[in-house]
Amino acid sequence: MTQPIIKARGLVKRYGRVTALNNADFDLMPGEILAVIGDNGAGKSSLIKAISGAVQIDEGTIELDGKPTGFKTPLDARNAGIETVYQTLALSPALSIVDNMFVGREIRKQGFMGKYFKMLDNKEMARIAREKLNDLGLMTIQNINQAVETLSGGQRQGISVARAAAFGSKVIILDEPTAALGVKESRKVLELIQEVRSRGIPIVLISHNMPHVFEVADRIHVHRLGSRLCVINPKEHSMSDAVAYMTGAKVPEGVAMA
Amino acid sequence: MTDTNQTPAKGQDFESSLDKSDKKVAEFEHRRKGLVDGLQHLLHLNPTLVPVMVLVVSVLIFSLPMVTGGKFMTMFNLSLIMQQVSIIGVLAAAQSLIILTAGIDLSVGALMIFSAVVMGLLGVNLGVPSFIALIAGFVVAIGGGLMNGLLVTRIKLPPFIVTLGTWYIFLSVLRLLTGSQSIRSQDIDAEAPILKIFGSFISIGSARITFGVILMIVVFAVLWYFLNKTAWGRHVYAIGDDKEAAELAGIKTDRTLLTVYMASGAVVGIAAWASIGRVGSISPNAFAEANLQSITAVVIGGISLFGGRGSILGPLFGALIVGVFESGLRLAGLDVQWQVFAIGWLIILAVAIDQWIRKVSA
């Protein structure tokens, strides 16, 4: 059997007296879309933040390609090829689309000005940004120097996903990407997700939207009370089963505790 | 959830009706807008336009012979205004760095005097070589900035409180050091004339361009470069815009903030050196309102007090506006209180415009 890209075992994270992660496990296989579902407060966000380096776990191990990660910051995770699209999108509203795409990984000019005066190469960044947006079918964007705050919610989500897709080499994590979107915009984001998967990059999708989850996910990780309850195959389970598992109304039987 | 029992198909039934609808989700159309919206967008792109317009209009009005009798628009008077605003201008540059990160620095004025006093005490009273006195002054200024920065980033205190505290601390320490005594001009000339270098000037016709004025322009030019052409500048704006988003997007926000506070301290050190040349002597009680004047220049200059917006060149125009009002109203024979009155309204207007510009996204 193929090895998981991300393999986490026995994760524990406490905030004061609250235990957000209680001995949680997690596996992401190559090339798959793994949905993570769970009730509010089940610890989905903590799990994702632990994997993306935004929070430090108290106990447990996280391996990327079989090697322990030990991320201290989201930047570490990013440098290792894990890109995260947070629910808040993590965009700077007053900065332009290009600036946002390259924030924290700006490209400097070649030669003297770049080396000694650290001058940015805005042309090159604009060119790459345009190329990446085109690749993802967001080519109708005309002015990529437009401030992000002048965009609609769906457009912002598009920028955030495009940023992750453009630079994520190993894994892309999406936290509630369709939660704030309308029907049409959600559809576009789901298409984006499938577009990214078709390039062989595995995706972790956190969502409350069962129809969306069952539409795109290859496997569904059900999180409950701070740990992994089970992993189910969306083709073998119904949405009501999934909801029952995550709320505790029903206990899964015969599911592989993979 | 009533439909959860059906086998999950690709998409949902109700979405099939979308096929005929407009699929352009991420299209960025340019809507036709009215004049007011157009202006709002223009200002959104160039928040410095407001101070530039105010400056140009006020200079034009004060140049009218019936207003100031032709005394305003002379090379001498214009160069005098530049000299008068040079110290507050440099301080406003230091202040801008902090305000761009959504902070505020109440301690810049006190830190400037502190730094100048250290330069004077060492260079003049103790007879230490001038360049060591200068270095010590800069160490104090950068150290003061670092102290503010550490309190803000490590202990997570609001910048307003931190700098309110350090304002008192810096003031008391510098007064304890000097016993509230000034260092006299002739003593500086005798012991460490280099401290007054920025008071020297070049005459062009009747204009007197002091080195301090040139220094102010250089400071703004250098900061403009770093804020607009380097990754550090982008990060400063991103942090001021939304610190949490910047952190998640991969910026080392606390480290960047520390560099901002230290850079601001270094600029305060430059202001300290320049202030000795401008005033001639070093008085522990000078520039008592410099803190507020620097904030005034920044706000009038169109930098948002909420961070992340505005050009570093704005405060230069902001400081010039204050100087032009002061000079123009005095030459027009009006009570100087009218200048204070006008500046008060300008501050309120500037912030109101900033709030309006922010609504552009809606």
Coordinates of C-alpha atoms in Angstrom, one line a residue:
Chain A
M1 CA 0.0 0.0 0.0
T2 CA 1.2 3.5 -0.7
Q3 CA 2.5 5.5 2.1
P4 CA 0.6 8.5 3.3
I5 CA 2.0 12.0 2.4
I6 CA 1.0 13.3 5.8
K7 CA 0.8 10.9 8.7
A8 CA 0.0 12.2 12.2
R9 CA -0.3 10.1 15.3
G10 CA -1.5 10.8 18.8
L11 CA -1.9 14.6 18.5
V12 CA -2.8 16.4 21.7
K13 CA -3.4 20.1 22.0
R14 CA -4.7 21.8 25.1
Y15 CA -5.8 25.4 25.5
G16 CA -5.8 25.8 29.3
R17 CA -8.3 23.3 30.5
V18 CA -9.9 22.7 27.1
T19 CA -8.5 19.8 25.2
A20 CA -8.9 20.6 21.5
L21 CA -7.1 17.6 20.2
N22 CA -7.3 14.4 22.2
N23 CA -5.0 11.7 20.8
A24 CA -6.0 12.5 17.2
D25 CA -4.7 10.6 14.1
F26 CA -4.6 11.8 10.6
D27 CA -3.6 10.4 7.2
L28 CA -3.5 12.0 3.8
M29 CA -2.8 9.7 0.8
P30 CA -1.1 10.9 -2.4
G31 CA -3.4 12.5 -5.0
E32 CA -6.6 12.3 -3.0
I33 CA -9.1 14.8 -1.8
L34 CA -9.6 14.1 1.9
A35 CA -12.6 15.8 3.5
V36 CA -12.5 16.5 7.2
I37 CA -15.9 16.9 8.8
G38 CA -17.0 17.3 12.4
D39 CA -19.3 19.2 14.6
N40 CA -18.5 22.7 15.9
G41 CA -15.8 22.4 18.5
A42 CA -14.7 18.9 17.4
G43 CA -11.2 20.1 16.9
K44 CA -11.0 20.3 13.1
S45 CA -9.4 23.7 13.1
S46 CA -6.9 22.7 15.7
L47 CA -6.0 19.6 13.7
I48 CA -5.5 21.7 10.5
K49 CA -3.5 24.4 12.3
A50 CA -1.3 21.7 13.9
I51 CA -0.5 20.3 10.4
S52 CA 0.0 23.7 8.9
G53 CA 2.3 24.9 11.7
A54 CA 0.0 27.6 13.0
V55 CA -0.3 26.0 16.4
Q56 CA 2.2 23.9 18.2
I57 CA 1.0 20.5 19.4
D58 CA 1.6 19.4 23.0
E59 CA 2.1 15.7 22.2
G60 CA 2.2 13.5 19.1
T61 CA 4.0 13.2 15.8
I62 CA 3.4 14.6 12.4
E63 CA 5.3 13.2 9.4
L64 CA 5.5 14.6 5.9
D65 CA 6.7 12.0 3.4
G66 CA 7.8 9.9 6.4
K67 CA 9.9 12.6 8.0
P68 CA 8.9 14.4 11.2
T69 CA 7.9 18.0 10.4
G70 CA 8.4 20.0 13.5
F71 CA 6.9 23.2 12.0
K72 CA 7.2 26.2 14.2
T73 CA 5.3 28.7 12.0
P74 CA 3.0 28.6 8.9
L75 CA 6.1 29.7 7.0
D76 CA 7.9 26.5 7.8
A77 CA 5.0 24.5 6.5
R78 CA 4.8 26.6 3.4
N79 CA 8.5 26.1 2.7
A80 CA 7.9 22.4 3.0
G81 CA 5.2 22.6 0.3
I82 CA 2.1 22.7 2.4
E83 CA -0.2 25.6 1.5
T84 CA -3.2 26.5 3.6
V85 CA -6.2 28.5 2.6
Y86 CA -7.7 29.7 5.9
Q87 CA -11.3 30.4 6.5
T88 CA -10.3 34.1 7.0
L89 CA -8.4 33.8 3.7
A90 CA -5.3 35.6 5.2
L91 CA -5.4 38.3 2.5
S92 CA -4.3 41.9 3.1
P93 CA -7.3 43.9 1.9
A94 CA -5.4 47.1 0.9
L95 CA -2.7 45.2 -1.0
S96 CA -3.1 44.2 -4.6
I97 CA -3.8 40.8 -6.0
V98 CA -0.2 40.3 -7.0
D99 CA 1.1 41.6 -3.7
N100 CA -1.1 39.2 -1.9
M101 CA -0.1 36.2 -4.0
F102 CA 3.6 36.8 -3.4
V103 CA 3.4 38.1 0.2
G104 CA 6.3 36.5 2.1
R105 CA 7.9 35.1 -1.0
E106 CA 8.5 38.2 -3.1
I107 CA 10.8 38.0 -6.1
R108 CA 13.7 40.4 -6.2
K109 CA 15.3 41.9 -9.2
Q110 CA 18.2 40.1 -10.8
G111 CA 21.6 41.8 -10.4
F112 CA 22.8 44.8 -8.5
M113 CA 19.6 46.5 -7.5
G114 CA 18.0 43.3 -6.3
K115 CA 21.1 42.1 -4.5
Y116 CA 22.2 45.2 -2.7
F117 CA 19.1 47.3 -2.6
K118 CA 16.6 44.4 -2.4
M119 CA 14.5 45.9 -5.1
L120 CA 11.4 43.9 -6.0
D121 CA 10.7 42.6 -9.5
N122 CA 7.1 43.7 -9.8
K123 CA 7.0 42.8 -13.5
E124 CA 8.1 39.3 -13.0
M125 CA 5.6 38.8 -10.1
A126 CA 2.8 40.2 -12.2
R127 CA 3.7 37.9 -15.1
I128 CA 3.7 34.8 -12.9
A129 CA 0.5 35.8 -11.1
R130 CA -1.3 36.3 -14.4
E131 CA 0.0 33.0 -15.6
K132 CA -1.1 31.2 -12.4
L133 CA -4.6 32.8 -12.5
N134 CA -4.9 31.9 -16.1
D135 CA -4.0 28.2 -15.4
L136 CA -6.8 28.0 -12.9
G137 CA -9.3 29.5 -15.2
L138 CA -9.5 32.8 -13.4
M139 CA -8.3 34.5 -16.5
T140 CA -11.1 37.1 -16.6
I141 CA -9.3 39.0 -13.9
Q142 CA -8.2 42.1 -15.7
N143 CA -6.3 44.3 -13.3
I144 CA -4.2 42.2 -11.0
N145 CA -2.9 45.4 -9.4
Q146 CA -6.4 46.0 -8.0
A147 CA -6.7 46.0 -4.2
V148 CA -8.2 42.8 -2.8
E149 CA -10.7 44.8 -0.8
T150 CA -12.4 45.9 -4.0
L151 CA -13.2 42.2 -4.9
S152 CA -16.3 40.2 -4.1
G153 CA -16.2 37.3 -1.6
G154 CA -15.9 34.7 -4.3
Q155 CA -13.2 36.6 -6.1
R156 CA -11.2 36.8 -2.9
Q157 CA -11.6 33.1 -2.3
G158 CA -10.4 32.5 -5.8
I159 CA -7.3 34.6 -5.2
S160 CA -6.6 32.7 -2.0
V161 CA -7.1 29.3 -3.6
A162 CA -5.0 30.4 -6.6
R163 CA -2.2 31.5 -4.2
A164 CA -2.2 28.1 -2.6
A165 CA -2.4 26.2 -5.9
A166 CA 0.3 28.3 -7.4
F167 CA 2.8 27.5 -4.7
G168 CA 1.7 24.4 -3.0
S169 CA 3.9 21.6 -4.2
K170 CA 3.0 18.8 -1.8
V171 CA -0.4 19.5 -0.1
I172 CA -3.1 22.1 -0.1
I173 CA -5.4 22.6 2.9
L174 CA -8.7 24.4 2.4
D175 CA -10.6 25.5 5.5
E176 CA -14.3 26.0 4.8
P177 CA -13.6 27.4 1.3
T178 CA -17.3 27.5 0.4
A179 CA -18.8 28.6 3.7
A180 CA -19.1 32.3 2.8
L181 CA -20.0 31.8 -0.9
G182 CA -23.1 31.8 -3.0
V183 CA -24.2 28.8 -5.1
K184 CA -22.4 29.9 -8.2
E185 CA -19.2 30.9 -6.5
S186 CA -19.1 27.7 -4.5
R187 CA -19.3 25.8 -7.8
K188 CA -16.4 27.7 -9.1
V189 CA -14.3 26.9 -6.1
L190 CA -15.2 23.2 -6.3
E191 CA -14.1 23.2 -9.9
L192 CA -10.9 24.9 -8.8
I193 CA -10.4 22.1 -6.2
Q194 CA -10.8 19.4 -8.8
E195 CA -8.5 21.3 -11.2
V196 CA -5.8 21.3 -8.5
R197 CA -6.3 17.6 -7.8
S198 CA -6.0 16.7 -11.4
R199 CA -2.4 17.9 -11.2
G200 CA -1.8 15.2 -8.6
I201 CA -1.6 17.5 -5.6
P202 CA -3.6 16.1 -2.6
I203 CA -6.1 18.3 -0.9
V204 CA -7.4 18.4 2.6
L205 CA -10.9 19.9 2.6
I206 CA -12.6 21.0 5.8
S207 CA -16.2 21.7 5.2
H208 CA -19.7 21.7 6.8
N209 CA -21.4 21.4 3.5
M210 CA -22.2 17.7 3.1
P211 CA -23.2 17.9 -0.6
H212 CA -19.9 19.5 -1.4
V213 CA -18.0 17.0 0.6
F214 CA -19.7 14.0 -0.9
E215 CA -19.3 15.5 -4.4
V216 CA -15.5 16.0 -4.4
A217 CA -14.0 13.9 -1.6
D218 CA -12.3 10.5 -2.1
R219 CA -12.3 9.8 1.6
I220 CA -14.0 11.4 4.5
H221 CA -12.2 11.8 7.9
V222 CA -14.9 12.2 10.6
H223 CA -13.6 14.2 13.6
R224 CA -15.4 13.9 16.9
L225 CA -14.5 15.1 20.4
G226 CA -10.9 16.0 19.5
S227 CA -10.0 12.8 17.7
R228 CA -10.5 10.8 14.6
L229 CA -13.7 8.8 14.9
C230 CA -13.4 7.0 11.5
V231 CA -12.6 7.4 7.9
I232 CA -15.4 6.6 5.5
N233 CA -15.8 6.2 1.8
P234 CA -18.4 8.6 0.4
K235 CA -19.6 5.9 -2.1
E236 CA -20.5 3.5 0.7
H237 CA -22.0 5.9 3.2
S238 CA -24.9 8.3 2.9
M239 CA -24.8 11.9 4.1
S240 CA -27.1 11.1 6.9
D241 CA -24.7 8.4 8.1
A242 CA -21.9 11.0 8.1
V243 CA -23.9 13.5 10.0
A244 CA -24.9 10.9 12.5
Y245 CA -21.3 9.9 13.0
M246 CA -20.1 13.3 13.6
T247 CA -22.8 14.3 16.0
G248 CA -22.6 11.0 17.9
A249 CA -26.1 9.9 17.0
K250 CA -24.7 6.7 15.5
V251 CA -21.5 4.8 16.0
P252 CA -19.8 3.6 12.9
E253 CA -19.4 -0.1 12.5
G254 CA -17.3 -2.1 10.1
V255 CA -15.5 1.0 9.0
A256 CA -11.8 0.6 8.4
M257 CA -10.0 2.6 11.2
A258 CA -7.3 3.3 8.6
Chain B
M1 CA -31.1 18.0 5.8
T2 CA -33.9 16.3 4.0
D3 CA -32.0 15.2 1.0
T4 CA -29.2 13.4 2.7
N5 CA -30.3 9.9 2.0
Q6 CA -30.0 10.1 -1.7
T7 CA -26.9 8.8 -3.3
P8 CA -24.5 11.6 -3.7
A9 CA -24.4 12.5 -7.4
K10 CA -22.1 14.9 -9.1
G11 CA -23.4 18.3 -7.8
Q12 CA -26.9 18.9 -6.7
D13 CA -30.1 19.0 -8.7
F14 CA -30.9 22.5 -8.0
E15 CA -27.5 23.5 -9.3
S16 CA -28.3 22.0 -12.8
S17 CA -30.4 25.1 -13.5
L18 CA -27.2 27.1 -13.2
D19 CA -25.9 25.8 -16.5
K20 CA -27.7 28.4 -18.4
S21 CA -26.8 31.2 -16.0
D22 CA -23.8 33.5 -16.1
K23 CA -20.7 31.6 -15.3
K24 CA -18.5 34.6 -14.9
V25 CA -17.7 34.4 -11.2
A26 CA -14.2 36.0 -11.0
E27 CA -14.8 38.6 -13.6
F28 CA -13.7 42.0 -12.7
E29 CA -15.9 44.2 -14.7
H30 CA -15.5 47.9 -14.7
R31 CA -18.8 49.5 -13.8
R32 CA -19.8 52.9 -15.0
K33 CA -19.9 55.1 -12.0
G34 CA -20.7 58.6 -11.0
L35 CA -18.3 61.4 -10.4
V36 CA -18.3 60.9 -6.6
D37 CA -17.6 57.2 -6.9
G38 CA -14.8 58.0 -9.4
L39 CA -13.3 60.4 -6.9
Q40 CA -13.5 57.8 -4.2
H41 CA -11.7 55.3 -6.3
L42 CA -9.1 57.8 -7.3
L43 CA -8.4 58.7 -3.7
H44 CA -8.4 55.0 -2.8
L45 CA -5.6 54.5 -5.2
N46 CA -3.8 57.7 -4.3
P47 CA -4.6 58.8 -0.7
T48 CA -1.8 61.4 -0.9
L49 CA -3.8 63.4 -3.5
V50 CA -5.8 65.1 -0.7
P51 CA -2.8 66.6 1.1
V52 CA -1.2 67.6 -2.2
M53 CA -4.3 69.4 -3.3
V54 CA -4.6 71.2 0.1
L55 CA -1.0 72.2 -0.1
V56 CA -1.3 73.5 -3.7
V57 CA -4.5 75.4 -3.0
S58 CA -3.2 77.0 0.2
V59 CA 0.0 78.0 -1.4
L60 CA -2.0 79.6 -4.3
I61 CA -4.3 81.4 -1.9
F62 CA -1.4 82.8 0.3
S63 CA 0.4 83.9 -2.9
L64 CA -2.4 86.2 -3.8
P65 CA -1.2 89.8 -3.3
M66 CA -4.4 90.8 -1.5
V67 CA -3.8 88.1 1.1
T68 CA -0.2 88.4 2.0
G69 CA 0.9 91.4 0.0
G70 CA 3.3 89.3 -2.0
K71 CA 5.5 88.5 1.0
F72 CA 4.6 84.8 1.0
M73 CA 5.7 83.7 -2.5
T74 CA 9.4 84.6 -2.1
M75 CA 12.4 82.3 -2.2
F76 CA 13.3 83.4 1.2
N77 CA 10.0 82.7 2.8
L78 CA 9.5 79.3 1.1
S79 CA 12.9 78.2 2.2
L80 CA 12.1 79.4 5.7
I81 CA 9.0 77.3 5.8
M82 CA 11.1 74.3 4.7
Q83 CA 13.5 75.0 7.6
Q84 CA 10.7 75.4 10.1
V85 CA 9.1 72.1 9.2
S86 CA 12.3 70.1 8.8
I87 CA 12.5 68.7 12.3
I88 CA 8.8 67.8 12.7
G89 CA 9.0 66.5 9.1
V90 CA 11.7 64.0 10.0
L91 CA 9.9 63.0 13.2
A92 CA 6.7 62.5 11.2
A93 CA 8.6 60.1 9.0
A94 CA 9.6 58.1 12.1
Q95 CA 6.0 58.3 13.3
S96 CA 4.6 57.2 9.9
L97 CA 6.5 53.9 10.1
I98 CA 4.8 53.1 13.4
I99 CA 1.4 54.3 12.2
L100 CA 1.6 52.3 9.0
T101 CA 1.8 49.2 11.2
A102 CA -1.5 50.3 13.0
G103 CA 0.5 51.6 16.0
I104 CA 1.1 55.0 17.3
D105 CA 4.2 56.5 18.9
L106 CA 3.7 59.1 21.6
S107 CA 7.4 58.9 22.6
V108 CA 9.1 60.2 19.4
G109 CA 9.5 63.8 20.7
A110 CA 10.9 62.8 24.1
L111 CA 13.2 60.2 22.5
M112 CA 14.5 62.9 20.1
I113 CA 15.4 65.2 22.9
F114 CA 16.8 62.3 24.9
S115 CA 19.0 61.4 22.0
A116 CA 20.1 65.1 21.4
V117 CA 20.8 65.5 25.1
V118 CA 23.1 62.4 25.1
M119 CA 24.9 63.8 22.0
G120 CA 25.4 67.1 23.8
L121 CA 26.3 65.8 27.2
L122 CA 29.0 63.6 25.8
G123 CA 30.2 65.7 23.0
V124 CA 30.1 69.1 24.7
N125 CA 30.1 68.7 28.5
L126 CA 32.3 65.6 28.8
G127 CA 34.5 66.4 25.8
V128 CA 34.1 63.0 24.2
P129 CA 35.0 62.9 20.5
S130 CA 32.1 64.1 18.5
F131 CA 31.6 60.9 16.4
I132 CA 31.4 58.8 19.6
A133 CA 28.8 61.3 21.0
L134 CA 26.8 61.0 17.8
I135 CA 27.0 57.2 17.9
A136 CA 25.9 57.2 21.6
G137 CA 22.9 59.4 20.6
F138 CA 21.9 57.0 17.9
V139 CA 22.3 54.1 20.2
V140 CA 19.9 55.8 22.6
A141 CA 17.4 56.5 19.8
I142 CA 17.5 53.0 18.3
G143 CA 17.5 51.5 21.8
G144 CA 14.4 53.5 22.7
G145 CA 12.7 52.3 19.5
L146 CA 13.8 48.7 20.3
M147 CA 12.4 49.0 23.8
N148 CA 9.0 50.2 22.5
G149 CA 9.1 47.4 19.9
L150 CA 10.0 44.7 22.5
L151 CA 7.2 45.8 24.8
V152 CA 4.7 45.8 21.8
T153 CA 5.8 42.4 20.3
R154 CA 6.9 40.4 23.3
I155 CA 4.6 41.5 26.0
K156 CA 1.8 42.3 23.5
L157 CA 1.0 45.7 25.0
P158 CA -0.9 48.2 22.9
P159 CA 1.6 50.7 21.3
F160 CA -0.4 53.6 22.7
I161 CA 0.2 52.5 26.3
V162 CA 3.8 51.4 25.7
T163 CA 4.8 54.8 24.2
L164 CA 2.7 56.8 26.7
G165 CA 4.8 55.1 29.4
T166 CA 8.1 55.5 27.6
W167 CA 7.3 59.1 26.8
Y168 CA 7.3 59.8 30.6
I169 CA 10.3 57.6 31.1
F170 CA 12.5 59.2 28.4
L171 CA 11.5 62.7 29.6
S172 CA 12.3 62.0 33.2
V173 CA 15.6 60.3 32.4
L174 CA 16.8 63.1 30.1
R175 CA 15.9 65.7 32.7
L176 CA 17.7 63.8 35.4
L177 CA 20.7 63.6 33.2
T178 CA 20.8 67.3 32.4
G179 CA 19.3 68.7 35.6
S180 CA 17.0 70.5 33.2
Q181 CA 19.9 72.6 32.1
S182 CA 20.3 73.6 28.5
I183 CA 23.6 73.2 26.6
R184 CA 24.5 76.6 25.2
S185 CA 25.1 77.3 21.5
Q186 CA 28.6 78.7 21.9
D187 CA 29.7 75.7 24.0
I188 CA 28.6 73.4 21.1
D189 CA 30.5 75.6 18.7
A190 CA 33.6 75.4 20.8
E191 CA 33.5 71.7 21.7
A192 CA 31.6 69.8 19.0
P193 CA 30.6 71.9 16.0
I194 CA 29.7 68.8 14.0
L195 CA 26.6 68.5 16.1
K196 CA 25.3 71.7 14.4
I197 CA 26.2 70.6 10.9
F198 CA 22.5 70.5 9.8
G199 CA 22.1 74.1 10.6
S200 CA 24.6 75.1 7.9
F201 CA 23.0 76.3 4.7
I202 CA 23.6 76.9 1.0
S203 CA 22.3 80.2 -0.3
I204 CA 20.6 80.2 -3.7
G205 CA 19.5 83.8 -4.4
S206 CA 17.6 84.8 -1.3
A207 CA 16.7 81.2 -0.5
R208 CA 18.5 79.5 2.3
I209 CA 18.6 75.7 1.9
T210 CA 19.9 74.2 5.2
F211 CA 21.5 70.8 5.3
G212 CA 18.6 69.9 7.7
V213 CA 16.1 70.5 4.9
I214 CA 18.1 68.4 2.4
L215 CA 18.4 65.7 5.1
M216 CA 14.6 65.7 5.6
I217 CA 14.1 65.1 1.8
V218 CA 16.7 62.3 1.8
V219 CA 15.0 60.6 4.8
F220 CA 11.7 60.6 3.0
A221 CA 13.2 59.4 -0.3
V222 CA 15.0 56.5 1.4
L223 CA 11.9 55.5 3.4
W224 CA 9.8 55.7 0.2
Y225 CA 12.2 53.4 -1.5
F226 CA 12.2 50.8 1.3
L227 CA 8.4 51.0 1.8
N228 CA 7.6 50.7 -1.9
K229 CA 10.3 48.8 -3.6
T230 CA 11.3 46.1 -1.1
A231 CA 9.6 43.1 0.5
W232 CA 10.1 44.7 3.9
G233 CA 7.8 47.5 2.8
R234 CA 5.1 45.2 1.6
H235 CA 5.3 43.4 4.9
V236 CA 4.9 46.7 6.9
Y237 CA 1.8 47.5 4.9
A238 CA 0.4 44.0 5.2
I239 CA 1.0 44.0 9.0
G240 CA -0.8 47.3 9.4
D241 CA -3.6 46.1 7.2
D242 CA -4.3 42.9 9.1
K243 CA -1.7 41.5 11.3
E244 CA -3.2 38.1 11.7
A245 CA -3.7 37.6 8.0
A246 CA -0.1 38.7 7.5
E247 CA 1.1 36.1 10.0
L248 CA -0.9 33.3 8.4
A249 CA 0.3 34.4 4.9
G250 CA 3.8 33.7 6.1
I251 CA 5.2 37.0 7.3
K252 CA 7.3 37.0 10.5
T253 CA 5.2 39.8 11.9
D254 CA 6.9 40.3 15.3
R255 CA 10.3 40.3 13.7
T256 CA 9.2 42.8 11.1
L257 CA 7.6 45.0 13.8
L258 CA 10.8 45.0 15.7
T259 CA 12.7 46.2 12.7
V260 CA 10.1 48.9 12.1
Y261 CA 10.5 50.2 15.7
M262 CA 14.2 50.2 15.4
A263 CA 14.2 52.0 12.0
S264 CA 11.8 54.5 13.5
G265 CA 14.3 55.0 16.4
A266 CA 17.1 55.5 13.9
V267 CA 15.1 58.2 12.1
V268 CA 14.4 59.8 15.5
G269 CA 18.2 59.9 16.0
I270 CA 18.5 61.7 12.7
A271 CA 15.9 64.2 13.8
A272 CA 17.8 64.7 17.1
W273 CA 21.0 65.5 15.3
A274 CA 19.2 67.8 12.9
S275 CA 17.4 69.5 15.8
I276 CA 20.7 70.7 17.3
G277 CA 21.5 72.4 14.1
R278 CA 18.1 73.9 13.7
V279 CA 17.7 75.3 17.3
G280 CA 21.4 76.0 17.9
S281 CA 21.3 74.9 21.5
I282 CA 20.1 71.7 23.2
S283 CA 17.3 72.3 25.6
P284 CA 15.6 69.5 27.6
N285 CA 12.4 71.5 27.4
A286 CA 12.3 72.1 23.7
F287 CA 9.9 70.4 21.3
A288 CA 7.4 69.7 24.0
E289 CA 4.6 69.3 21.5
A290 CA 6.7 67.4 18.9
N291 CA 4.8 64.1 19.6
L292 CA 1.5 65.5 18.7
Q293 CA 2.8 67.7 15.8
S294 CA 4.3 64.6 14.2
I295 CA 1.0 62.7 14.5
T296 CA -0.7 65.8 13.0
A297 CA 1.6 65.8 10.0
V298 CA 1.0 62.0 9.5
V299 CA -2.8 62.3 9.7
I300 CA -3.1 65.3 7.5
G301 CA -0.7 63.5 5.1
G302 CA -3.3 60.9 4.5
I303 CA -1.8 58.0 6.3
S304 CA -4.5 56.0 8.0
L305 CA -4.4 55.8 11.8
F306 CA -5.8 52.3 11.5
G307 CA -2.7 51.2 9.6
G308 CA -1.7 49.8 6.2
R309 CA -2.8 52.7 4.1
G310 CA -1.2 55.9 2.8
S311 CA 2.1 57.0 1.3
I312 CA 5.2 57.9 3.3
L313 CA 5.3 61.1 1.2
G314 CA 2.0 62.2 2.7
P315 CA 3.5 63.3 6.0
L316 CA 6.0 65.4 4.2
F317 CA 3.1 67.3 2.6
G318 CA 1.3 67.2 5.9
A319 CA 4.2 68.9 7.7
L320 CA 4.5 71.4 4.8
I321 CA 0.8 72.2 5.0
V322 CA 1.2 73.1 8.7
G323 CA 4.2 75.3 7.9
V324 CA 2.4 77.0 5.0
F325 CA -0.6 77.8 7.1
E326 CA 1.5 79.2 9.9
S327 CA 3.5 81.4 7.6
G328 CA 0.7 82.4 5.4
L329 CA -1.7 83.4 8.2
R330 CA 1.0 85.3 10.0
L331 CA 1.9 87.2 6.8
A332 CA -1.7 87.9 6.3
G333 CA -1.8 89.6 9.6
L334 CA -4.1 87.1 11.3
D335 CA -3.8 85.9 14.9
V336 CA -1.7 82.7 15.0
Q337 CA -4.6 81.0 16.7
W338 CA -6.4 80.8 13.3
Q339 CA -3.6 78.5 12.2
V340 CA -4.3 76.2 15.2
F341 CA -8.0 76.4 14.4
A342 CA -7.4 75.5 10.7
I343 CA -5.1 72.6 11.6
G344 CA -7.7 71.2 13.9
W345 CA -10.3 71.1 11.1
L346 CA -7.8 69.7 8.7
I347 CA -7.1 66.7 11.1
I348 CA -10.8 66.0 11.3
L349 CA -11.3 66.3 7.6
A350 CA -8.3 64.0 6.9
V351 CA -9.6 61.2 9.1
A352 CA -13.2 61.7 7.7
I353 CA -11.8 61.2 4.2
D354 CA -9.8 58.2 5.2
Q355 CA -13.0 56.6 6.6
W356 CA -14.8 57.4 3.4
I357 CA -12.0 55.9 1.2
R358 CA -12.2 52.7 3.2
K359 CA -15.8 52.1 2.2
V360 CA -14.7 51.8 -1.5
S361 CA -15.0 48.1 -1.4
A362 CA -18.7 48.1 -0.5

